[in-house]
Tab-separated table of C-alpha atoms and ligand atoms in Angstrom:
chain	number	residue	atom	x	y	z
A	118	UNK	CA	41.503	-48.056	-33.651
A	119	UNK	CA	42.412	-48.404	-37.316
A	120	UNK	CA	39.969	-49.976	-39.712
A	121	UNK	CA	41.185	-50.907	-43.153
A	122	UNK	CA	39.272	-51.827	-46.283
A	123	UNK	CA	40.637	-54.922	-47.968
A	124	UNK	CA	39.707	-56.278	-51.361
A	125	UNK	CA	40.115	-59.718	-52.832
A	126	UNK	CA	39.000	-61.068	-56.194
A	127	UNK	CA	36.008	-63.328	-55.882
A	128	UNK	CA	37.005	-66.914	-56.394
A	129	UNK	CA	36.284	-68.078	-59.892
A	130	UNK	CA	35.246	-64.823	-61.572
A	131	UNK	CA	38.675	-63.563	-62.553
A	132	UNK	CA	38.588	-60.005	-61.213
A	133	UNK	CA	37.013	-57.521	-63.618
A	134	UNK	CA	34.441	-58.127	-66.295
A	135	UNK	CA	33.098	-55.772	-68.920
A	136	UNK	CA	29.359	-55.460	-69.497
A	137	UNK	CA	29.748	-53.317	-72.596
A	138	UNK	CA	29.247	-49.867	-71.055
A	139	UNK	CA	30.874	-50.106	-67.654
A	140	UNK	CA	33.446	-52.301	-66.105
A	141	UNK	CA	32.033	-53.924	-63.016
A	142	UNK	CA	34.537	-54.922	-60.364
A	143	UNK	CA	33.710	-58.399	-59.115
A	144	UNK	CA	35.598	-58.257	-55.892
A	145	UNK	CA	34.977	-59.117	-52.284
A	146	UNK	CA	35.465	-56.296	-49.806
A	147	UNK	CA	35.883	-56.502	-46.084
A	148	UNK	CA	36.654	-54.091	-43.284
A	149	UNK	CA	39.259	-55.183	-40.764
A	150	UNK	CA	39.734	-53.694	-37.325
A	151	UNK	CA	43.535	-53.689	-37.217
A	152	UNK	CA	43.594	-53.619	-33.416
A	153	UNK	CA	41.324	-56.582	-32.728
A	154	UNK	CA	41.621	-58.353	-36.074
A	155	UNK	CA	37.831	-58.460	-36.289
A	156	UNK	CA	36.656	-58.672	-39.909
A	157	UNK	CA	33.383	-57.615	-41.485
A	158	UNK	CA	32.596	-58.852	-44.974
A	159	UNK	CA	30.888	-56.093	-46.948
A	160	UNK	CA	28.256	-57.608	-49.213
A	161	UNK	CA	28.292	-56.014	-52.653
A	162	UNK	CA	25.131	-54.529	-54.101
A	163	UNK	CA	25.192	-55.037	-57.831
A	164	UNK	CA	23.299	-52.834	-60.248
A	165	UNK	CA	22.845	-53.287	-63.995
A	166	UNK	CA	25.292	-50.464	-64.846
A	167	UNK	CA	27.861	-48.491	-62.905
A	168	UNK	CA	30.025	-49.174	-59.872
A	169	UNK	CA	29.173	-51.827	-57.311
A	170	UNK	CA	27.759	-50.623	-54.009
A	171	UNK	CA	29.259	-51.815	-50.751
A	172	UNK	CA	26.678	-52.533	-48.087
A	173	UNK	CA	28.045	-50.800	-44.980
A	174	UNK	CA	24.803	-51.146	-43.000
A	175	UNK	CA	26.405	-53.450	-40.396
A	176	UNK	CA	29.618	-51.455	-39.895
A	177	UNK	CA	28.432	-49.680	-36.743
A	178	UNK	CA	26.882	-52.766	-35.128
A	179	UNK	CA	29.919	-54.906	-35.826
A	180	UNK	CA	32.943	-52.596	-35.659
A	181	UNK	CA	31.503	-49.719	-33.599
A	182	UNK	CA	32.519	-47.102	-36.180
A	183	UNK	CA	30.504	-44.971	-38.572
A	184	UNK	CA	31.234	-44.341	-42.228
A	185	UNK	CA	31.820	-40.590	-42.816
A	186	UNK	CA	30.948	-39.007	-46.162
A	187	UNK	CA	29.738	-35.403	-45.948
A	188	UNK	CA	28.155	-34.399	-49.251
A	189	UNK	CA	27.631	-38.112	-50.020
A	190	UNK	CA	30.347	-38.289	-52.672
A	191	UNK	CA	30.742	-42.060	-52.291
A	192	UNK	CA	27.435	-42.972	-50.720
A	193	UNK	CA	24.395	-44.555	-52.375
A	194	UNK	CA	21.248	-43.865	-50.400
A	195	UNK	CA	19.079	-46.374	-52.242
A	196	UNK	CA	18.679	-48.704	-55.193
A	197	UNK	CA	16.734	-47.153	-58.057
A	198	UNK	CA	15.667	-48.320	-61.515
A	199	UNK	CA	14.717	-44.887	-62.853
A	200	UNK	CA	17.774	-42.969	-64.075
A	201	UNK	CA	21.391	-43.830	-64.764
A	202	UNK	CA	24.257	-41.344	-65.039
A	203	UNK	CA	27.835	-42.061	-66.042
A	204	UNK	CA	29.457	-38.759	-65.130
A	205	UNK	CA	32.816	-39.547	-66.724
A	206	UNK	CA	31.321	-40.535	-70.059
A	207	UNK	CA	28.596	-37.851	-70.027
A	208	UNK	CA	25.801	-40.454	-70.215
A	209	UNK	CA	22.248	-39.914	-68.952
A	210	UNK	CA	19.599	-42.625	-69.370
A	211	UNK	CA	15.942	-42.522	-68.312
A	212	UNK	CA	14.764	-46.114	-67.802
A	213	UNK	CA	17.615	-47.141	-70.117
A	214	UNK	CA	16.891	-44.674	-72.933
A	215	UNK	CA	19.581	-42.055	-73.746
A	216	UNK	CA	18.296	-38.559	-73.022
A	217	UNK	CA	19.508	-37.383	-76.449
A	218	UNK	CA	17.125	-39.826	-78.191
A	219	UNK	CA	14.237	-38.817	-75.978
A	220	UNK	CA	14.909	-35.087	-76.516
A	221	UNK	CA	14.947	-35.628	-80.264
A	222	UNK	CA	12.087	-38.088	-80.706
A	223	UNK	CA	9.793	-38.049	-77.705
A	224	UNK	CA	7.559	-35.541	-75.899
A	225	UNK	CA	7.610	-34.465	-72.270
A	226	UNK	CA	4.309	-36.222	-71.557
A	227	UNK	CA	5.622	-39.469	-73.053
A	228	UNK	CA	8.808	-39.109	-70.995
A	229	UNK	CA	6.673	-38.575	-67.871
A	230	UNK	CA	4.943	-41.879	-68.603
A	231	UNK	CA	8.288	-43.598	-69.168
A	232	UNK	CA	9.776	-42.249	-65.940
A	233	UNK	CA	6.708	-43.109	-63.858
A	234	UNK	CA	5.939	-46.559	-65.257
A	235	UNK	CA	9.283	-47.798	-66.590
A	236	UNK	CA	8.273	-48.391	-70.230
A	237	UNK	CA	7.427	-46.247	-73.238
A	238	UNK	CA	3.622	-46.175	-73.596
A	239	UNK	CA	1.565	-47.709	-76.372
A	240	UNK	CA	-0.604	-45.254	-78.316
A	241	UNK	CA	-3.627	-46.097	-76.133
A	242	UNK	CA	-1.640	-45.802	-72.907
A	243	UNK	CA	-0.253	-42.429	-73.953
A	244	UNK	CA	-3.710	-41.132	-74.890
A	245	UNK	CA	-5.166	-42.229	-71.575
A	246	UNK	CA	-2.271	-40.688	-69.616
A	247	UNK	CA	-2.309	-37.429	-71.569
A	248	UNK	CA	-6.088	-37.128	-71.164
A	249	UNK	CA	-5.914	-37.578	-67.381
A	250	UNK	CA	-3.136	-35.002	-67.078
A	251	UNK	CA	-5.132	-32.518	-69.211
A	252	UNK	CA	-8.289	-33.103	-67.140
A	253	UNK	CA	-6.649	-32.368	-63.802
A	254	UNK	CA	-4.934	-29.070	-64.530
A	255	UNK	CA	-7.268	-26.901	-62.453
A	256	UNK	CA	-6.487	-26.083	-58.837
A	257	UNK	CA	-9.009	-25.665	-56.038
A	258	UNK	CA	-10.553	-22.161	-56.150
A	259	UNK	CA	-9.769	-21.610	-52.491
A	260	UNK	CA	-6.057	-21.746	-53.358
A	261	UNK	CA	-6.493	-18.283	-54.890
A	262	UNK	CA	-6.820	-17.045	-51.319
A	263	UNK	CA	-3.430	-18.596	-50.507
A	264	UNK	CA	-1.812	-16.617	-53.319
A	265	UNK	CA	-3.443	-13.413	-52.080
A	266	UNK	CA	-1.772	-13.979	-48.721
A	267	UNK	CA	1.707	-13.622	-50.223
A	268	UNK	CA	3.458	-10.254	-50.275
A	269	UNK	CA	3.298	-8.613	-53.724
A	270	UNK	CA	6.986	-9.291	-54.482
A	271	UNK	CA	7.185	-12.861	-53.091
A	272	UNK	CA	9.516	-15.065	-55.135
A	273	UNK	CA	7.510	-17.576	-57.225
A	274	UNK	CA	9.565	-20.436	-55.715
A	275	UNK	CA	8.450	-19.348	-52.236
A	276	UNK	CA	4.842	-19.361	-53.423
A	277	UNK	CA	5.247	-22.768	-55.078
A	278	UNK	CA	6.743	-24.272	-51.919
A	279	UNK	CA	3.801	-22.961	-49.905
A	280	UNK	CA	1.052	-23.837	-52.379
A	281	UNK	CA	2.317	-27.369	-53.082
A	282	UNK	CA	2.716	-27.949	-49.320
A	283	UNK	CA	-0.860	-26.762	-48.864
A	284	UNK	CA	-2.102	-29.483	-51.251
A	285	UNK	CA	-1.443	-31.887	-48.381
A	286	UNK	CA	-4.322	-30.169	-46.586
A	287	UNK	CA	-6.635	-30.723	-49.575
A	288	UNK	CA	-5.816	-34.374	-50.166
A	289	UNK	CA	-4.931	-35.468	-46.654
A	290	UNK	CA	-7.762	-37.897	-46.010
A	291	UNK	CA	-7.873	-39.291	-49.523
A	292	UNK	CA	-4.205	-40.192	-49.889
A	293	UNK	CA	-3.361	-43.638	-48.577
A	294	UNK	CA	0.312	-43.986	-49.450
A	295	UNK	CA	0.100	-47.794	-49.084
A	296	UNK	CA	-2.427	-47.981	-51.920
A	297	UNK	CA	-0.800	-48.142	-55.408
A	298	UNK	CA	-3.889	-46.516	-56.975
A	299	UNK	CA	-3.653	-43.575	-54.564
A	300	UNK	CA	0.074	-43.215	-55.278
A	301	UNK	CA	-0.700	-43.061	-58.987
A	302	UNK	CA	-3.446	-40.463	-58.489
A	303	UNK	CA	-0.981	-38.383	-56.450
A	304	UNK	CA	1.686	-38.497	-59.208
A	305	UNK	CA	-0.744	-37.662	-62.011
A	306	UNK	CA	-2.379	-34.894	-59.983
A	307	UNK	CA	1.004	-33.338	-59.149
A	308	UNK	CA	2.200	-33.427	-62.784
A	309	UNK	CA	-1.135	-31.997	-63.996
A	310	UNK	CA	-1.335	-29.152	-61.484
A	311	UNK	CA	2.258	-27.973	-61.146
A	312	UNK	CA	2.195	-25.796	-64.328
A	313	UNK	CA	-1.009	-24.125	-63.089
A	314	UNK	CA	0.559	-23.541	-59.663
A	315	UNK	CA	3.695	-22.006	-61.224
A	316	UNK	CA	1.786	-19.891	-63.774
A	317	UNK	CA	-0.526	-18.577	-61.058
A	318	UNK	CA	2.528	-17.548	-59.000
A	319	UNK	CA	3.764	-15.689	-62.103
A	320	UNK	CA	0.443	-13.861	-62.491
A	321	UNK	CA	0.403	-12.972	-58.802
A	322	UNK	CA	3.923	-11.536	-59.123
A	323	UNK	CA	2.847	-9.297	-62.012
A	324	UNK	CA	-0.532	-8.427	-60.539
A	325	UNK	CA	-2.356	-9.825	-63.568
A	326	UNK	CA	-5.604	-11.875	-63.472
A	327	UNK	CA	-5.054	-15.611	-63.035
A	328	UNK	CA	-5.765	-17.538	-66.243
A	329	UNK	CA	-7.575	-20.881	-66.105
A	330	UNK	CA	-5.905	-23.747	-67.980
A	331	UNK	CA	-7.124	-24.618	-71.467
A	332	UNK	CA	-7.229	-28.384	-71.620
A	333	UNK	CA	-7.256	-28.607	-75.409
A	334	UNK	CA	-3.667	-27.328	-75.322
A	335	UNK	CA	-0.698	-29.628	-74.840
A	336	UNK	CA	1.305	-29.454	-71.591
A	337	UNK	CA	3.812	-26.739	-72.527
A	338	UNK	CA	1.402	-24.698	-74.692
A	339	UNK	CA	-0.986	-24.626	-71.752
A	340	UNK	CA	1.780	-23.390	-69.468
A	341	UNK	CA	2.695	-20.604	-71.899
A	342	UNK	CA	-0.993	-19.712	-72.226
A	343	UNK	CA	-1.501	-19.531	-68.448
A	344	UNK	CA	1.579	-17.344	-68.081
A	345	UNK	CA	1.238	-14.971	-71.004
A	346	UNK	CA	-2.450	-14.780	-71.954
A	347	UNK	CA	-4.654	-12.045	-70.497
A	348	UNK	CA	-8.471	-12.034	-70.465
A	349	UNK	CA	-8.586	-8.817	-72.494
A	350	UNK	CA	-7.187	-10.196	-75.749
A	351	UNK	CA	-6.650	-13.429	-77.695
A	352	UNK	CA	-3.343	-15.228	-77.227
A	353	UNK	CA	-1.631	-17.394	-79.807
A	354	UNK	CA	0.860	-19.944	-78.474
A	355	UNK	CA	4.083	-19.968	-80.502
A	356	UNK	CA	4.658	-23.674	-81.379
A	357	UNK	CA	8.435	-23.164	-81.546
A	358	UNK	CA	8.411	-21.765	-78.006
A	359	UNK	CA	6.226	-24.657	-76.792
A	360	UNK	CA	8.529	-27.200	-78.467
A	361	UNK	CA	11.633	-25.576	-76.938
A	362	UNK	CA	10.052	-25.765	-73.472
A	363	UNK	CA	9.064	-29.387	-74.096
A	364	UNK	CA	12.681	-30.308	-74.894
A	365	UNK	CA	13.958	-28.398	-71.851
A	366	UNK	CA	11.447	-30.231	-69.653
A	367	UNK	CA	12.572	-33.623	-71.014
A	368	UNK	CA	16.160	-32.735	-70.135
A	369	UNK	CA	15.208	-31.704	-66.601
A	370	UNK	CA	12.729	-34.520	-65.882
A	371	UNK	CA	14.963	-36.613	-63.608
A	372	UNK	CA	18.545	-36.838	-62.453
A	373	UNK	CA	18.708	-39.685	-59.927
A	374	UNK	CA	19.650	-38.823	-56.332
A	375	UNK	CA	20.315	-35.067	-56.665
A	376	UNK	CA	19.721	-32.790	-53.654
A	377	UNK	CA	16.018	-32.110	-54.252
A	378	UNK	CA	15.151	-35.725	-55.111
A	379	UNK	CA	17.050	-36.971	-52.064
A	380	UNK	CA	15.121	-34.410	-50.019
A	381	UNK	CA	11.820	-35.749	-51.352
A	382	UNK	CA	12.939	-39.280	-50.527
A	383	UNK	CA	14.148	-38.376	-47.036
A	384	UNK	CA	10.982	-36.457	-46.186
A	385	UNK	CA	8.845	-39.179	-47.784
A	386	UNK	CA	10.657	-41.948	-45.900
A	387	UNK	CA	8.887	-40.795	-42.734
A	388	UNK	CA	5.534	-41.647	-44.305
A	389	UNK	CA	4.557	-37.961	-44.492
A	390	UNK	CA	1.967	-36.676	-46.929
A	391	UNK	CA	3.507	-36.875	-50.429
A	392	UNK	CA	2.499	-33.307	-51.362
A	393	UNK	CA	4.472	-32.098	-48.339
A	394	UNK	CA	7.457	-34.191	-49.501
A	395	UNK	CA	7.305	-32.533	-52.950
A	396	UNK	CA	7.167	-29.106	-51.260
A	397	UNK	CA	10.404	-30.037	-49.448
A	398	UNK	CA	11.942	-30.934	-52.828
A	399	UNK	CA	10.924	-27.567	-54.294
A	400	UNK	CA	12.586	-25.798	-51.356
A	401	UNK	CA	15.818	-27.766	-51.920
A	402	UNK	CA	15.764	-27.088	-55.654
A	403	UNK	CA	15.669	-23.333	-55.095
A	404	UNK	CA	19.272	-23.095	-53.832
A	405	UNK	CA	21.837	-21.536	-56.219
A	406	UNK	CA	24.045	-24.636	-56.022
A	407	UNK	CA	21.120	-26.648	-57.482
A	408	UNK	CA	18.144	-25.508	-59.589
A	409	UNK	CA	18.570	-21.874	-58.572
A	410	UNK	CA	21.705	-21.820	-60.747
A	411	UNK	CA	19.731	-20.984	-63.928
A	412	UNK	CA	18.596	-17.739	-62.324
A	413	UNK	CA	22.093	-17.111	-60.961
A	414	UNK	CA	23.634	-17.558	-64.451
A	415	UNK	CA	21.532	-14.751	-65.904
A	416	UNK	CA	22.298	-12.480	-62.962
A	417	UNK	CA	26.003	-13.286	-63.421
A	418	UNK	CA	25.860	-12.475	-67.170
A	419	UNK	CA	24.130	-9.181	-66.346
A	420	UNK	CA	26.827	-8.440	-63.804
A	421	UNK	CA	29.689	-9.186	-66.240
A	422	UNK	CA	27.861	-7.133	-68.850
A	423	UNK	CA	30.476	-7.231	-71.605
A	424	UNK	CA	32.675	-9.882	-73.278
A	425	UNK	CA	35.713	-7.667	-72.559
A	426	UNK	CA	35.199	-8.244	-68.835
A	427	UNK	CA	35.221	-12.064	-69.057
A	428	UNK	CA	38.923	-12.403	-68.189
A	429	UNK	CA	38.730	-10.209	-65.099
A	430	UNK	CA	35.537	-11.994	-63.962
A	431	UNK	CA	37.228	-15.390	-64.295
A	432	UNK	CA	40.201	-14.084	-62.279
A	433	UNK	CA	37.723	-13.324	-59.508
A	434	UNK	CA	36.214	-16.818	-59.812
A	435	UNK	CA	39.681	-18.406	-59.489
A	436	UNK	CA	40.445	-16.358	-56.396
A	437	UNK	CA	39.018	-18.547	-53.617
A	438	UNK	CA	38.851	-15.557	-51.246
A	439	UNK	CA	36.275	-13.830	-53.466
A	440	UNK	CA	33.619	-16.497	-52.897
A	441	UNK	CA	32.520	-16.022	-56.539
A	442	UNK	CA	31.718	-19.131	-58.618
A	443	UNK	CA	31.166	-19.466	-62.311
A	444	UNK	CA	27.466	-20.261	-62.171
A	445	UNK	CA	26.234	-22.953	-64.552
A	446	UNK	CA	29.653	-24.622	-64.457
A	447	UNK	CA	30.643	-27.743	-62.568
A	448	UNK	CA	28.653	-30.728	-61.418
A	449	UNK	CA	28.969	-33.252	-58.637
A	450	UNK	CA	28.538	-36.181	-61.018
A	451	UNK	CA	29.523	-34.963	-64.494
A	452	UNK	CA	33.274	-34.682	-64.836
A	453	UNK	CA	32.858	-34.352	-68.564
A	454	UNK	CA	30.300	-32.452	-70.655
A	455	UNK	CA	26.819	-32.530	-69.168
A	456	UNK	CA	24.921	-34.187	-72.090
A	457	UNK	CA	21.928	-31.955	-71.330
A	458	UNK	CA	24.036	-28.793	-71.767
A	459	UNK	CA	25.058	-29.852	-75.281
A	460	UNK	CA	21.406	-30.282	-76.338
A	461	UNK	CA	20.337	-27.049	-74.651
A	462	UNK	CA	23.122	-25.148	-76.424
A	463	UNK	CA	21.695	-26.288	-79.796
A	464	UNK	CA	18.136	-25.467	-78.711
A	465	UNK	CA	19.323	-22.050	-77.644
A	466	UNK	CA	20.596	-21.271	-81.147
A	467	UNK	CA	17.341	-22.564	-82.706
A	468	UNK	CA	15.120	-20.471	-80.450
A	469	UNK	CA	17.184	-17.306	-80.840
A	470	UNK	CA	17.151	-17.733	-84.621
A	471	UNK	CA	13.387	-18.294	-84.673
A	472	UNK	CA	12.833	-15.182	-82.579
A	473	UNK	CA	15.262	-13.133	-84.677
A	474	UNK	CA	17.593	-12.740	-81.703
A	475	UNK	CA	20.653	-14.550	-83.180
A	476	UNK	CA	22.906	-11.712	-82.140
A	477	UNK	CA	21.666	-11.725	-78.593
A	478	UNK	CA	24.485	-10.061	-76.606
A	479	UNK	CA	23.919	-12.346	-73.614
A	480	UNK	CA	24.302	-15.438	-75.802
A	481	UNK	CA	27.515	-14.017	-77.243
A	482	UNK	CA	28.767	-13.271	-73.753
A	483	UNK	CA	27.860	-16.789	-72.564
A	484	UNK	CA	29.703	-18.344	-75.542
A	485	UNK	CA	32.782	-16.253	-74.824
A	486	UNK	CA	32.649	-17.134	-71.130
A	487	UNK	CA	32.350	-20.827	-72.002
A	488	UNK	CA	35.215	-20.609	-74.537
A	489	UNK	CA	37.626	-18.858	-72.163
A	490	UNK	CA	36.731	-21.059	-69.158
A	491	UNK	CA	37.125	-24.308	-71.118
A	492	UNK	CA	40.631	-23.323	-72.178
A	493	UNK	CA	41.676	-22.245	-68.679
A	494	UNK	CA	43.755	-24.651	-66.555
A	495	UNK	CA	41.723	-23.898	-63.400
A	496	UNK	CA	38.569	-25.341	-65.006
A	497	UNK	CA	40.392	-28.062	-66.961
A	498	UNK	CA	42.181	-29.436	-63.885
A	499	UNK	CA	38.965	-29.529	-61.871
A	500	UNK	CA	36.935	-30.981	-64.771
A	501	UNK	CA	34.455	-28.122	-64.668
A	502	UNK	CA	32.180	-28.011	-67.723
A	503	UNK	CA	28.942	-26.154	-68.465
A	504	UNK	CA	25.996	-27.858	-66.792
A	505	UNK	CA	22.298	-27.924	-67.747
A	506	UNK	CA	21.722	-24.474	-66.302
A	507	UNK	CA	24.380	-22.586	-68.239
A	508	UNK	CA	22.178	-22.123	-71.334
A	509	UNK	CA	18.635	-22.841	-70.144
A	510	UNK	CA	18.233	-19.319	-68.741
A	511	UNK	CA	19.078	-17.762	-72.095
A	512	UNK	CA	16.269	-19.746	-73.751
A	513	UNK	CA	13.826	-18.861	-70.992
A	514	UNK	CA	14.757	-15.206	-71.299
A	515	UNK	CA	14.345	-15.279	-75.086
A	516	UNK	CA	10.859	-16.752	-74.579
A	517	UNK	CA	9.976	-13.762	-72.400
A	518	UNK	CA	10.057	-15.680	-69.133
A	519	UNK	CA	11.364	-13.447	-66.336
A	520	UNK	CA	14.464	-14.476	-64.404
A	521	UNK	CA	12.664	-15.351	-61.163
A	522	UNK	CA	10.515	-17.891	-63.074
A	523	UNK	CA	13.528	-19.889	-64.307
A	524	UNK	CA	13.737	-22.150	-61.258
A	525	UNK	CA	9.932	-22.689	-61.217
A	526	UNK	CA	10.321	-23.963	-64.825
A	527	UNK	CA	12.867	-26.475	-63.539
A	528	UNK	CA	10.510	-27.445	-60.705
A	529	UNK	CA	7.663	-28.143	-63.171
A	530	UNK	CA	9.898	-30.474	-65.190
A	531	UNK	CA	11.448	-32.219	-62.155
A	532	UNK	CA	8.054	-32.927	-60.531
A	533	UNK	CA	7.753	-36.189	-62.469
A	534	UNK	CA	11.186	-37.302	-61.221
A	535	UNK	CA	10.275	-36.488	-57.633
A	536	UNK	CA	6.962	-38.353	-57.929
A	537	UNK	CA	8.616	-41.393	-59.518
A	538	UNK	CA	11.283	-41.573	-56.797
A	539	UNK	CA	8.740	-41.101	-54.027
A	540	UNK	CA	6.588	-43.856	-55.578
A	541	UNK	CA	9.527	-46.230	-56.064
A	542	UNK	CA	10.603	-45.742	-52.452
A	543	UNK	CA	7.127	-45.955	-50.945
A	544	UNK	CA	6.225	-49.077	-52.917
A	545	UNK	CA	9.375	-50.834	-51.670
A	546	UNK	CA	8.500	-52.975	-48.645
A	547	UNK	CA	12.142	-52.728	-47.505
A	548	UNK	CA	11.908	-48.917	-47.222
A	549	UNK	CA	13.037	-47.591	-43.837
A	550	UNK	CA	13.057	-44.073	-42.453
A	551	UNK	CA	16.181	-42.188	-43.634
A	552	UNK	CA	18.227	-41.372	-40.566
A	553	UNK	CA	21.914	-40.491	-41.086
A	554	UNK	CA	24.345	-40.463	-38.160
A	555	UNK	CA	27.018	-37.875	-37.320
A	556	UNK	CA	30.477	-37.527	-35.867
A	557	UNK	CA	29.780	-35.443	-32.768
A	558	UNK	CA	32.209	-32.535	-32.299
A	559	UNK	CA	30.505	-30.657	-29.452
A	560	UNK	CA	31.295	-30.383	-25.753
A	561	UNK	CA	31.728	-33.603	-23.776
A	562	UNK	CA	29.137	-34.298	-21.060
A	563	UNK	CA	29.129	-31.597	-18.371
A	564	UNK	CA	26.909	-30.495	-15.517
A	565	UNK	CA	24.326	-27.759	-15.452
A	566	UNK	CA	25.521	-24.582	-13.674
A	567	UNK	CA	22.979	-22.287	-12.025
A	568	UNK	CA	23.033	-18.857	-13.715
A	569	UNK	CA	24.539	-17.144	-10.661
A	570	UNK	CA	27.624	-19.347	-10.932
A	571	UNK	CA	28.267	-18.777	-14.672
A	572	UNK	CA	31.033	-16.425	-15.776
B	22	ACO	N1	33.235	-22.066	-60.240
B	22	ACO	C1	34.497	-22.059	-59.717
B	22	ACO	N2	35.063	-23.099	-59.076
B	22	ACO	C2	34.308	-24.199	-58.944
B	22	ACO	C3	33.006	-24.285	-59.456
B	22	ACO	C4	32.475	-23.162	-60.143
B	22	ACO	N3	31.222	-23.185	-60.644
B	22	ACO	N4	32.488	-25.507	-59.187
B	22	ACO	C5	33.439	-26.169	-58.513
B	22	ACO	N5	34.544	-25.381	-58.368
B	22	ACO	C6	35.833	-25.765	-57.764
B	22	ACO	C7	35.745	-25.740	-56.243
B	22	ACO	O1	36.119	-24.475	-55.729
B	22	ACO	C8	36.723	-26.829	-55.886
B	22	ACO	O2	38.034	-26.314	-56.047
B	22	ACO	P1	39.248	-26.828	-55.082
B	22	ACO	O3	39.414	-28.274	-55.401
B	22	ACO	O4	40.395	-25.967	-55.459
B	22	ACO	O5	38.778	-26.583	-53.667
B	22	ACO	C9	36.512	-27.872	-56.968
B	22	ACO	O6	36.060	-27.124	-58.115
B	22	ACO	C10	35.477	-28.937	-56.617
B	22	ACO	O7	34.267	-28.282	-56.292
B	22	ACO	P2	33.246	-28.744	-55.187
B	22	ACO	O8	32.505	-27.553	-54.671
B	22	ACO	O9	33.932	-29.610	-54.190
B	22	ACO	O10	32.286	-29.637	-56.064
B	22	ACO	P3	30.853	-30.141	-55.661
B	22	ACO	O11	30.662	-31.412	-56.372
B	22	ACO	O12	30.680	-30.168	-54.172
B	22	ACO	O13	29.853	-29.026	-56.217
B	22	ACO	C11	28.463	-27.799	-57.656
B	22	ACO	C12	29.140	-29.150	-57.381
B	22	ACO	C13	27.643	-27.365	-56.425
B	22	ACO	C14	27.475	-27.955	-58.819
B	22	ACO	C15	29.553	-26.747	-57.993
B	22	ACO	O14	30.248	-27.130	-59.148
B	22	ACO	C16	28.958	-25.341	-58.156
B	22	ACO	O15	28.797	-24.631	-57.165
B	22	ACO	N6	28.628	-24.926	-59.425
B	22	ACO	C17	27.993	-23.655	-59.633
B	22	ACO	C18	26.513	-23.744	-59.333
B	22	ACO	C19	25.754	-24.509	-60.389
B	22	ACO	O16	25.919	-24.288	-61.583
B	22	ACO	N7	24.880	-25.409	-59.926
B	22	ACO	C20	24.030	-26.204	-60.803
B	22	ACO	C21	24.406	-27.637	-60.751
B	22	ACO	S1	23.424	-28.559	-61.890
B	22	ACO	C22	21.950	-28.695	-61.112
B	22	ACO	O17	21.810	-28.798	-59.942
B	22	ACO	C23	20.825	-28.669	-61.951
């Protein structure tokens, strides 16, 4: 059977219209079974920006075929009003606001409010939100026992996955996901506690005493305090370091339907405990193709070691047999500069200058790697540009954060995005369990053979 997709301009609307940022195709689409002539009109799902979605939900029922899109390159899994990306133009908007403006003018806590509730807060709203987040930073004392159960060299991401999952045991009976108030408590609690959970994993890794949060400190200062302070001496939070983290967190706060957010949505679509859904997101984020890339970039720079070896390293990257990738380069959606990478690059220079590390050899190596890759046809043809993770690791390292804490930093920042997506999905009465189909490639039906008869 052949099925073909046909398009026809909608009567009366003249084909394509421009809405200022994107050109929206106003076209009717239908699928035609060329053998039987059966036609299925595909209703279009129109957003405010970006390409039209084609509703293929009735394709199987009507034409008895599935749509096939491994990696979901052309598939929208949902409608969402949180974040918009135009990968060709290098645009990223949170609730309509360009990320550049937010990174320059806002704070992470304000951006959390914006992402969760859809609007920038008034002064009173921000104060109330900030106060609640500050008041809920402590974690249950019995969680200390959970940390003790981990092996001394457990990766902090492994600990975070476990500890966040265990929150479902603490708040199981008190979380009614159908109640908007409970959903809000969940989101605020998660955002408040995730820095404490990450910092405690850091302390466990180094065998240092856990430090309780100090609620007079702002979000990022508190995180730095919990990571770097020790009970034996006073600790002064460097405001430049706290500001740099704040900007990094704004840039990482949400990124629409990336792998970890889609994981949170898929897990959450079953109606499972939301803390367990966030734990699933943390697990997905850890992979080197996703949030684990910031750690992988630093390991790659260590491995290259010297700017003189950049050319031979890139030869290895271009050789598909080697299995080596240029970490921190390439993105599924951005086929132009990742706008976050541009801001992080600037931040990187600021932080290194402030810390007197302007001539940091790793920064010089990263710049050389970027320069050579961007002028190489392999990367140009495939539209591979530095992504958010190419420079973030260098800042983290300059701030004294060890390499295995880079991805936990990302997880802290992305928690608000995960919570907002979970909330948006759960509040939607049309939400259904996520259940993809497959093209089966296994053995056809056959009969069970007793073991004595098997060869
Ligand atoms: N180094 C070398 N080649 C690359 C790279 C890279 N980093 N990224 C993509 N390519 C090549 C692929 O080999 C492929 O080449 P081909 O057409 O000759 O087969 C082509 O570019 C397309 O790549 P895909 O893997 O199909 O792209 P996809 O969209 O599936 O993957 C991804 C995107 C996972 C981010 C990829 O670019 C990658 O592995 N990058 C390195 C890891 C990384 O930095 N991840 C962080 C992403 S940002 C984030 O999650 C926060």
